[in-house]
Amino acid sequence: MSVKFNLSFAACLLLTGLTLAGCSSSDPLDRAIAEGTVTVDGTPLAIGDITFVDDDPSVQSDNVKVVDGAFSGPVIPGTKKVQIRGYEVVSANVPADSPEAGTTFKKQILPARFNDQTELTETIPSSGPLSYSLTTQ
């Protein structure tokens, strides 16, 4: 009898937990969706990410992936520095019989003026889609 009771109690707890977990879908940080496009020298950025960095260091930064020139993701509202990184996938330069043979990694391809030394800023939420047309020359 106690085994049956314990199983019923455990099932009830599990169901209650799952139900409550589904009830809190709101973001406690009230993020807005930042979406738009990134081109580099007129070509959509194939692989990359954008980091939105708040002026206040106590506010978390948000990272949004860029794929085929497009991005969309949640960002905490406010004025942000915009750091854009682009990558190309390259193979590790190791001998063919090495355990690392066939390994690939992402190589950062954009100049520091678009990321670590950025002067790009944005106010989130924006009034429409964001567009970054970067030139490397």
Short mmCIF file of C-alpha atoms in Angstrom, two decimals:
data_model
loop_
_atom_site.label_atom_id
_atom_site.label_comp_id
_atom_site.label_asym_id
_atom_site.label_seq_id
_atom_site.Cartn_x
_atom_site.Cartn_y
_atom_site.Cartn_z
CA MET A 1 0.00 0.00 0.00
CA SER A 2 2.78 2.50 0.83
CA VAL A 3 4.47 1.81 -2.54
CA LYS A 4 1.21 2.59 -4.37
CA PHE A 5 0.81 5.78 -2.31
CA ASN A 6 4.41 6.85 -2.97
CA LEU A 7 4.02 6.33 -6.73
CA SER A 8 0.77 8.29 -6.78
CA PHE A 9 2.30 11.07 -4.71
CA ALA A 10 5.38 11.23 -6.96
CA ALA A 11 3.21 11.32 -10.09
CA CYS A 12 1.10 14.11 -8.59
CA LEU A 13 4.21 16.14 -7.73
CA LEU A 14 5.62 15.66 -11.23
CA LEU A 15 2.37 16.77 -12.86
CA THR A 16 2.13 19.82 -10.61
CA GLY A 17 5.72 20.79 -11.38
CA LEU A 18 5.21 20.48 -15.12
CA THR A 19 2.01 22.50 -14.96
CA LEU A 20 3.61 25.31 -12.98
CA ALA A 21 6.66 25.37 -15.24
CA GLY A 22 4.39 25.99 -18.21
CA CYS A 23 2.66 28.92 -16.52
CA SER A 24 5.64 31.28 -16.34
CA SER A 25 6.35 32.05 -19.98
CA SER A 26 7.07 35.76 -19.48
CA ASP A 27 10.66 37.00 -19.50
CA PRO A 28 11.54 38.57 -16.11
CA LEU A 29 13.95 40.92 -17.93
CA ASP A 30 11.23 42.03 -20.39
CA ARG A 31 13.41 41.48 -23.46
CA ALA A 32 12.41 42.86 -26.86
CA ILE A 33 13.09 41.09 -30.15
CA ALA A 34 16.01 42.55 -32.10
CA GLU A 35 15.91 41.45 -35.72
CA GLY A 36 17.44 42.50 -38.98
CA THR A 37 20.25 41.91 -41.44
CA VAL A 38 24.04 42.12 -41.63
CA THR A 39 26.02 42.49 -44.85
CA VAL A 40 29.78 42.67 -45.25
CA ASP A 41 30.98 44.45 -48.39
CA GLY A 42 27.51 43.97 -49.87
CA THR A 43 27.28 40.22 -49.15
CA PRO A 44 25.09 38.71 -46.39
CA LEU A 45 27.19 37.59 -43.41
CA ALA A 46 27.06 33.78 -43.62
CA ILE A 47 27.88 32.91 -40.00
CA GLY A 48 28.28 35.27 -37.07
CA ASP A 49 26.84 36.75 -33.94
CA ILE A 50 25.89 40.11 -32.55
CA THR A 51 26.43 41.00 -28.90
CA PHE A 52 24.35 43.86 -27.52
CA VAL A 53 26.32 45.36 -24.60
CA ASP A 54 24.65 47.77 -22.15
CA ASP A 55 26.50 50.86 -20.90
CA ASP A 56 25.71 49.66 -17.37
CA PRO A 57 28.08 46.74 -16.60
CA SER A 58 25.54 45.29 -14.16
CA VAL A 59 23.10 44.67 -17.05
CA GLN A 60 23.58 41.36 -18.84
CA SER A 61 24.74 41.40 -22.48
CA ASP A 62 22.65 39.53 -25.04
CA ASN A 63 24.04 37.47 -27.92
CA VAL A 64 22.09 36.84 -31.13
CA LYS A 65 23.21 34.45 -33.90
CA VAL A 66 23.53 35.63 -37.51
CA VAL A 67 22.84 33.04 -40.23
CA ASP A 68 22.83 33.88 -43.95
CA GLY A 69 22.76 37.59 -43.13
CA ALA A 70 19.69 37.48 -40.89
CA PHE A 71 19.30 37.63 -37.12
CA SER A 72 16.47 37.62 -34.61
CA GLY A 73 16.61 37.20 -30.86
CA PRO A 74 15.65 38.56 -27.44
CA VAL A 75 17.57 41.57 -26.09
CA ILE A 76 17.15 43.56 -22.87
CA PRO A 77 15.84 47.04 -23.85
CA GLY A 78 18.09 50.09 -23.65
CA THR A 79 20.97 51.79 -25.44
CA LYS A 80 23.55 49.20 -26.44
CA LYS A 81 26.99 48.97 -27.98
CA VAL A 82 26.74 46.58 -30.92
CA GLN A 83 29.57 44.08 -31.39
CA ILE A 84 29.38 42.10 -34.64
CA ARG A 85 31.57 39.08 -35.29
CA GLY A 86 31.71 37.08 -38.50
CA TYR A 87 33.22 33.66 -38.93
CA GLU A 88 34.44 31.31 -41.58
CA VAL A 89 34.71 27.60 -40.89
CA VAL A 90 38.25 26.32 -41.45
CA SER A 91 39.86 22.92 -41.09
CA ALA A 92 42.57 22.34 -38.52
CA ASN A 93 46.00 22.29 -40.17
CA VAL A 94 47.19 18.95 -38.75
CA PRO A 95 48.57 15.71 -40.24
CA ALA A 96 45.93 13.35 -41.68
CA ASP A 97 46.75 10.63 -39.11
CA SER A 98 46.36 13.04 -36.17
CA PRO A 99 43.40 12.61 -33.78
CA GLU A 100 42.44 16.20 -34.66
CA ALA A 101 42.28 15.42 -38.41
CA GLY A 102 38.99 16.59 -39.85
CA THR A 103 38.42 19.02 -36.99
CA THR A 104 37.01 22.41 -37.95
CA PHE A 105 36.86 25.66 -36.06
CA LYS A 106 35.45 29.15 -36.53
CA LYS A 107 37.90 31.87 -37.55
CA GLN A 108 36.81 35.46 -36.78
CA ILE A 109 36.93 37.47 -40.03
CA LEU A 110 35.72 40.99 -39.15
CA PRO A 111 37.99 43.86 -38.08
CA ALA A 112 38.00 44.88 -34.40
CA ARG A 113 36.20 48.15 -35.24
CA PHE A 114 33.01 46.08 -35.58
CA ASN A 115 33.40 44.16 -32.29
CA ASP A 116 36.03 44.74 -29.58
CA GLN A 117 36.56 48.40 -30.60
CA THR A 118 33.01 49.05 -31.82
CA GLU A 119 31.48 52.48 -32.09
CA LEU A 120 28.16 51.04 -33.30
CA THR A 121 25.21 51.74 -31.00
CA GLU A 122 21.54 50.83 -31.07
CA THR A 123 18.48 51.55 -28.96
CA ILE A 124 16.40 48.45 -28.23
CA PRO A 125 13.54 48.10 -28.94
CA SER A 126 13.97 49.67 -32.35
CA SER A 127 11.20 51.14 -34.46
CA GLY A 128 11.76 48.52 -37.16
CA PRO A 129 14.21 45.93 -38.46
CA LEU A 130 17.88 46.71 -37.85
CA SER A 131 20.34 46.81 -40.75
CA TYR A 132 24.12 46.74 -40.54
CA SER A 133 26.01 47.27 -43.82
CA LEU A 134 29.67 46.79 -42.93
CA THR A 135 32.55 47.67 -45.23
CA THR A 136 36.00 46.24 -44.55
CA GLN A 137 37.96 48.44 -47.02
#
